[in-house]
Coordinates of C-alpha atoms in Angstrom, one line a residue:
X1 CA 101.8 141.5 155.2
X2 CA 100.7 138.0 154.5
X3 CA 96.7 139.6 153.8
X4 CA 98.4 141.4 150.9
X5 CA 99.3 138.2 148.8
X6 CA 96.0 136.9 149.1
X7 CA 94.8 135.3 145.6
X8 CA 98.7 136.2 144.3
X9 CA 99.9 132.8 143.1
X10 CA 103.0 134.0 141.7
X11 CA 104.2 135.6 145.3
X12 CA 105.3 134.1 148.6
X13 CA 106.4 135.2 152.2
X14 CA 108.5 133.0 154.1
X15 CA 110.2 133.6 157.6
X16 CA 113.9 131.9 157.8
X17 CA 115.0 133.0 161.3
X18 CA 114.9 136.7 161.8
X19 CA 114.3 137.3 158.3
X20 CA 111.7 137.6 155.9
X21 CA 112.0 136.2 152.4
X22 CA 109.6 137.1 149.6
X23 CA 109.9 135.2 146.3
X24 CA 108.5 136.9 143.4
X25 CA 107.9 134.7 140.2
X26 CA 105.3 135.6 137.4
X27 CA 106.2 133.0 134.7
X28 CA 103.1 134.1 132.6
X29 CA 104.6 137.1 131.6
X30 CA 105.3 137.3 127.6
X31 CA 108.8 138.9 126.5
X32 CA 108.7 141.6 124.1
X33 CA 111.2 142.1 121.4
X34 CA 112.9 144.9 123.6
X35 CA 113.2 142.3 126.5
X36 CA 117.1 142.5 128.1
X37 CA 118.7 139.7 130.7
X38 CA 117.3 141.9 133.4
X39 CA 120.8 143.8 134.0
X40 CA 119.1 146.5 133.1
X41 CA 116.0 146.6 135.7
X42 CA 118.2 145.6 138.6
X43 CA 119.2 149.4 139.7
X44 CA 115.6 150.7 139.1
X45 CA 114.4 147.8 141.1
X46 CA 117.7 148.2 144.1
X47 CA 115.9 150.6 146.5
X48 CA 113.0 148.5 146.9
X49 CA 114.7 146.4 150.1
X50 CA 115.5 150.2 151.8
X51 CA 112.0 151.1 151.0
X52 CA 110.5 147.7 152.8
X53 CA 113.2 148.7 155.8
X54 CA 111.6 151.9 156.0
X55 CA 108.2 150.9 156.4
X56 CA 107.1 151.6 152.9
X57 CA 104.6 148.6 152.0
X58 CA 103.4 149.7 148.4
X59 CA 105.5 147.2 146.7
X60 CA 102.7 144.5 148.4
X61 CA 100.0 146.6 147.4
X62 CA 101.1 146.4 143.4
X63 CA 101.4 142.5 144.2
X64 CA 97.5 142.5 145.1
X65 CA 96.8 144.8 142.1
X66 CA 98.4 142.0 140.4
X67 CA 95.9 139.9 141.5
X68 CA 93.3 142.0 140.9
X69 CA 94.4 142.3 137.3
X70 CA 94.6 138.3 136.8
X71 CA 90.6 138.0 138.8
X72 CA 92.0 136.3 141.4
X73 CA 90.4 138.2 143.6
X74 CA 86.5 139.4 143.4
X75 CA 84.7 142.8 142.6
X76 CA 83.7 143.2 146.5
X77 CA 87.4 142.8 147.7
X78 CA 88.7 146.1 149.6
X79 CA 91.9 147.4 148.7
X80 CA 94.8 146.8 151.2
X81 CA 96.0 150.5 152.0
X82 CA 94.2 153.2 152.5
X83 CA 96.8 155.1 150.1
X84 CA 99.2 153.8 147.0
X85 CA 100.3 156.9 145.7
X86 CA 102.4 159.1 144.1
X87 CA 104.4 156.6 142.2
X88 CA 107.8 156.2 142.8
X89 CA 110.3 155.7 140.2
X90 CA 111.1 152.0 141.3
X91 CA 107.4 151.2 141.7
X92 CA 106.9 151.9 138.3
X93 CA 109.8 150.1 137.3
X94 CA 108.3 147.2 139.4
X95 CA 105.1 147.2 138.0
X96 CA 106.3 147.6 134.2
X97 CA 108.9 144.8 135.1
X98 CA 106.4 142.1 136.1
X99 CA 103.5 143.5 133.3
X100 CA 101.2 144.8 135.8
X101 CA 98.6 146.5 134.0
X102 CA 99.2 150.3 133.7
X103 CA 95.9 151.4 133.5
X104 CA 95.1 149.3 136.9
X105 CA 98.2 151.0 138.3
X106 CA 97.1 154.3 137.5
X107 CA 93.6 154.1 138.6
X108 CA 95.6 152.9 142.2
X109 CA 97.4 155.9 142.6
X110 CA 94.9 158.5 141.4
X111 CA 94.1 158.3 145.4
X112 CA 96.2 158.5 148.0
X113 CA 96.7 159.5 151.8
X114 CA 99.6 162.0 151.9
X115 CA 102.3 160.2 154.9
X116 CA 102.7 162.3 157.5
X117 CA 106.0 163.9 158.0
X118 CA 108.5 163.2 160.7
X119 CA 110.0 166.6 161.9
X120 CA 113.6 167.0 162.5
X121 CA 112.9 168.1 166.5
X122 CA 110.8 165.0 166.8
X123 CA 113.2 162.8 165.2
X124 CA 115.8 163.9 167.4
X125 CA 113.8 163.8 170.5
X126 CA 113.4 160.2 169.6
X127 CA 117.1 159.6 169.0
X128 CA 117.8 160.8 171.9
X129 CA 115.7 158.6 174.0
X130 CA 117.1 155.8 172.8
X131 CA 119.4 153.8 175.3
X132 CA 123.0 153.8 175.0
X133 CA 122.9 150.2 174.1
X134 CA 120.2 150.9 171.1
X135 CA 122.7 153.6 169.8
X136 CA 125.7 151.9 170.1
X137 CA 124.1 149.2 168.3
X138 CA 123.2 151.4 165.8
X139 CA 126.5 153.2 165.4
X140 CA 128.5 149.7 165.3
X141 CA 126.4 148.6 162.1
X142 CA 126.9 151.8 160.5
X143 CA 130.3 151.3 161.1
X144 CA 130.6 147.9 159.7
X145 CA 128.8 149.4 156.6
X146 CA 125.3 148.3 157.0
X147 CA 123.5 149.7 153.8
X148 CA 120.3 149.6 155.1
X149 CA 120.9 150.7 158.8
X150 CA 119.9 154.3 157.8
X151 CA 116.5 153.0 156.5
X152 CA 116.1 150.8 159.4
X153 CA 116.8 153.9 161.7
X154 CA 113.8 156.0 160.1
X155 CA 111.8 153.1 160.3
X156 CA 112.1 153.1 163.7
X157 CA 111.8 156.8 164.4
X158 CA 108.3 156.6 162.6
X159 CA 107.2 153.4 164.7
X160 CA 108.0 155.3 168.0
X161 CA 106.2 158.5 166.8
X162 CA 103.0 156.7 165.6
X163 CA 103.6 157.8 162.4
X164 CA 102.7 154.4 159.7
X165 CA 104.2 155.2 156.3
X166 CA 102.0 153.4 153.5
X167 CA 101.2 150.7 155.7
X168 CA 98.4 148.8 156.4
X169 CA 95.8 151.3 157.0
X170 CA 92.6 150.3 155.8
X171 CA 91.1 150.9 152.4
X172 CA 88.1 152.0 151.2
X173 CA 88.4 151.5 147.2
X174 CA 87.2 147.7 146.2
X175 CA 88.7 145.9 143.4
X176 CA 85.6 146.0 141.2
X177 CA 85.6 150.2 141.5
X178 CA 89.7 150.1 140.5
X179 CA 88.8 147.6 137.4
X180 CA 86.1 150.0 136.5
X181 CA 88.4 153.4 136.8
X182 CA 91.4 151.4 135.0
X183 CA 88.7 150.7 132.2
X184 CA 87.7 154.2 132.3
X185 CA 91.6 155.3 131.6
X186 CA 91.9 153.2 129.1
X187 CA 88.9 154.1 127.2
X188 CA 89.8 158.0 128.0
X189 CA 93.4 157.5 126.8
X190 CA 92.0 155.3 123.5
X191 CA 89.9 158.5 122.7
X192 CA 92.4 160.8 122.8
X193 CA 94.4 158.6 120.3
X194 CA 91.8 158.4 118.3
X195 CA 91.0 162.3 118.2
X196 CA 94.7 163.2 117.6
X197 CA 94.7 160.4 114.8
X198 CA 91.5 162.0 113.2
X199 CA 93.3 165.3 113.3
X200 CA 96.5 164.1 111.9
X201 CA 94.6 163.0 109.0
X202 CA 92.7 165.9 108.6
X203 CA 95.9 168.3 108.9
X204 CA 97.6 166.0 106.1
X205 CA 94.4 166.1 104.2
X206 CA 94.3 169.6 104.3
X207 CA 98.3 170.1 103.1
X208 CA 97.4 168.0 100.5
X209 CA 94.5 170.2 99.0
X210 CA 96.2 173.3 99.6
X211 CA 99.5 172.1 97.9
X212 CA 97.0 170.7 95.0
X213 CA 95.2 174.3 94.9
X214 CA 98.8 175.8 94.6
X215 CA 99.5 173.6 91.9
X216 CA 96.5 174.1 90.1
X217 CA 96.9 177.8 90.4
X218 CA 100.3 177.5 89.5
X219 CA 99.1 175.6 86.0
X220 CA 96.4 178.4 85.3
X221 CA 99.2 181.1 85.9
X222 CA 101.4 179.4 82.8
X223 CA 97.9 180.0 80.3
X224 CA 99.1 178.9 76.9
X225 CA 102.4 177.7 78.0
X226 CA 100.8 174.9 80.0
X227 CA 99.3 173.6 76.7
X228 CA 102.4 174.2 74.8
X229 CA 104.5 171.9 77.3
X230 CA 101.6 169.5 76.5
X231 CA 102.6 169.4 73.2
X232 CA 106.3 169.2 74.0
X233 CA 106.2 166.1 76.4
X234 CA 103.7 164.2 73.8
X235 CA 106.5 165.0 71.3
X236 CA 108.7 163.3 73.2
X237 CA 107.3 159.9 72.6
X238 CA 107.6 157.7 75.3
X239 CA 106.4 156.6 79.1
X240 CA 107.7 159.3 81.0
X241 CA 106.5 162.2 78.3
X242 CA 103.3 160.9 78.0
X243 CA 102.2 160.5 81.8
X244 CA 103.8 164.1 82.0
X245 CA 101.4 165.3 79.7
X246 CA 98.2 163.2 80.7
X247 CA 98.9 164.9 84.3
X248 CA 99.0 168.4 83.4
X249 CA 96.1 167.7 81.1
X250 CA 94.3 166.6 84.1
X251 CA 95.5 169.5 86.3
X252 CA 94.5 171.8 83.4
X253 CA 90.9 170.0 83.2
X254 CA 90.6 170.9 87.0
X255 CA 91.6 174.4 86.6
X256 CA 89.0 174.7 83.8
X257 CA 86.3 173.3 86.4
X258 CA 87.2 176.0 88.7
X259 CA 86.8 178.5 86.5
X260 CA 84.1 177.7 84.5
X261 CA 85.7 176.7 81.2
X262 CA 85.2 173.5 80.3
X263 CA 83.9 173.7 77.0
X264 CA 86.8 175.0 76.1
X265 CA 88.8 172.8 77.9
X266 CA 86.9 170.0 76.0
X267 CA 87.4 171.6 72.6
X268 CA 91.1 171.4 73.0
X269 CA 91.3 168.0 74.5
X270 CA 89.5 166.9 71.7
X271 CA 92.2 168.4 69.0
X272 CA 94.9 166.7 71.0
X273 CA 93.4 163.3 70.4
X274 CA 92.9 164.1 66.8
X275 CA 96.4 165.1 66.1
X276 CA 98.1 162.1 68.3
X277 CA 95.1 159.5 67.5
X278 CA 97.9 157.3 66.2
X279 CA 99.9 157.2 69.1
X280 CA 98.4 154.6 71.1
X281 CA 100.5 154.7 73.9
X282 CA 99.5 158.1 74.6
X283 CA 96.1 157.7 74.4
X284 CA 96.0 154.5 76.4
X285 CA 97.6 156.4 79.0
X286 CA 95.3 159.4 78.6
X287 CA 91.9 156.7 79.1
X288 CA 93.8 155.1 81.7
X289 CA 94.2 158.5 83.9
X290 CA 90.9 159.6 83.4
X291 CA 89.6 156.4 84.7
X292 CA 91.5 156.7 87.5
X293 CA 91.0 160.7 88.4
X294 CA 88.1 161.7 86.6
X295 CA 87.0 161.7 83.1
X296 CA 89.2 163.4 80.0

């Protein structure tokens, strides 16, 4: 398993008697605002020990991907396993916890070799062929409550059947190919995101335009009533009334433009300006609104 740790300075594997100790500490991972004290991750990461005992070494593939991401390995380095996916919940959580590039993980999971299935009959034959001493040892440890005895038994059965589950079979892709695939995944996602944002903007603009047209049509249907409302709002002699009158005049101008009656609109607007010329605040608002939208 040590070849899987080449180029990785944040994971070490050492022996302590019959036990292998894997120490993983990636101090450079940046914490975000949603970071917790780690208690929320423990349950999701717990299956790793059982998976390792059962012969699933894909955890080491993720560590290798970490070295690929940090440029600890050259582009010509061959992936250590012939297959990686499909991604399990525990593997996904590990990658997220240690900040491994999700696009690189997806690139690695794109291709995998299916693990040969172990039939119940084949497993039964292997277990039946075990010595009495082996069976007694396994049952005693099961009785004593060892939590991972079932995983160890499955690994033992697979070994005796010659089945290698996510083990060190030779891979075919290089680190450079995985980096390229990760970039392609990232670009594709960004393109989809940009297209969605553009579609949302177009839809919002269309909705805004539909609402504007509906309002203008409503103003047009009011006919003379709209002009009377303009006069009524002006006579309120306050800022709110002046603003509403100016806005309504802008809508009337748009309606006239659509109908081809701008000349008539201009005459009526000229009359309003003359009648209310002494209302300087209204004329000022009328001028300001005309400059910010179109000439009034």
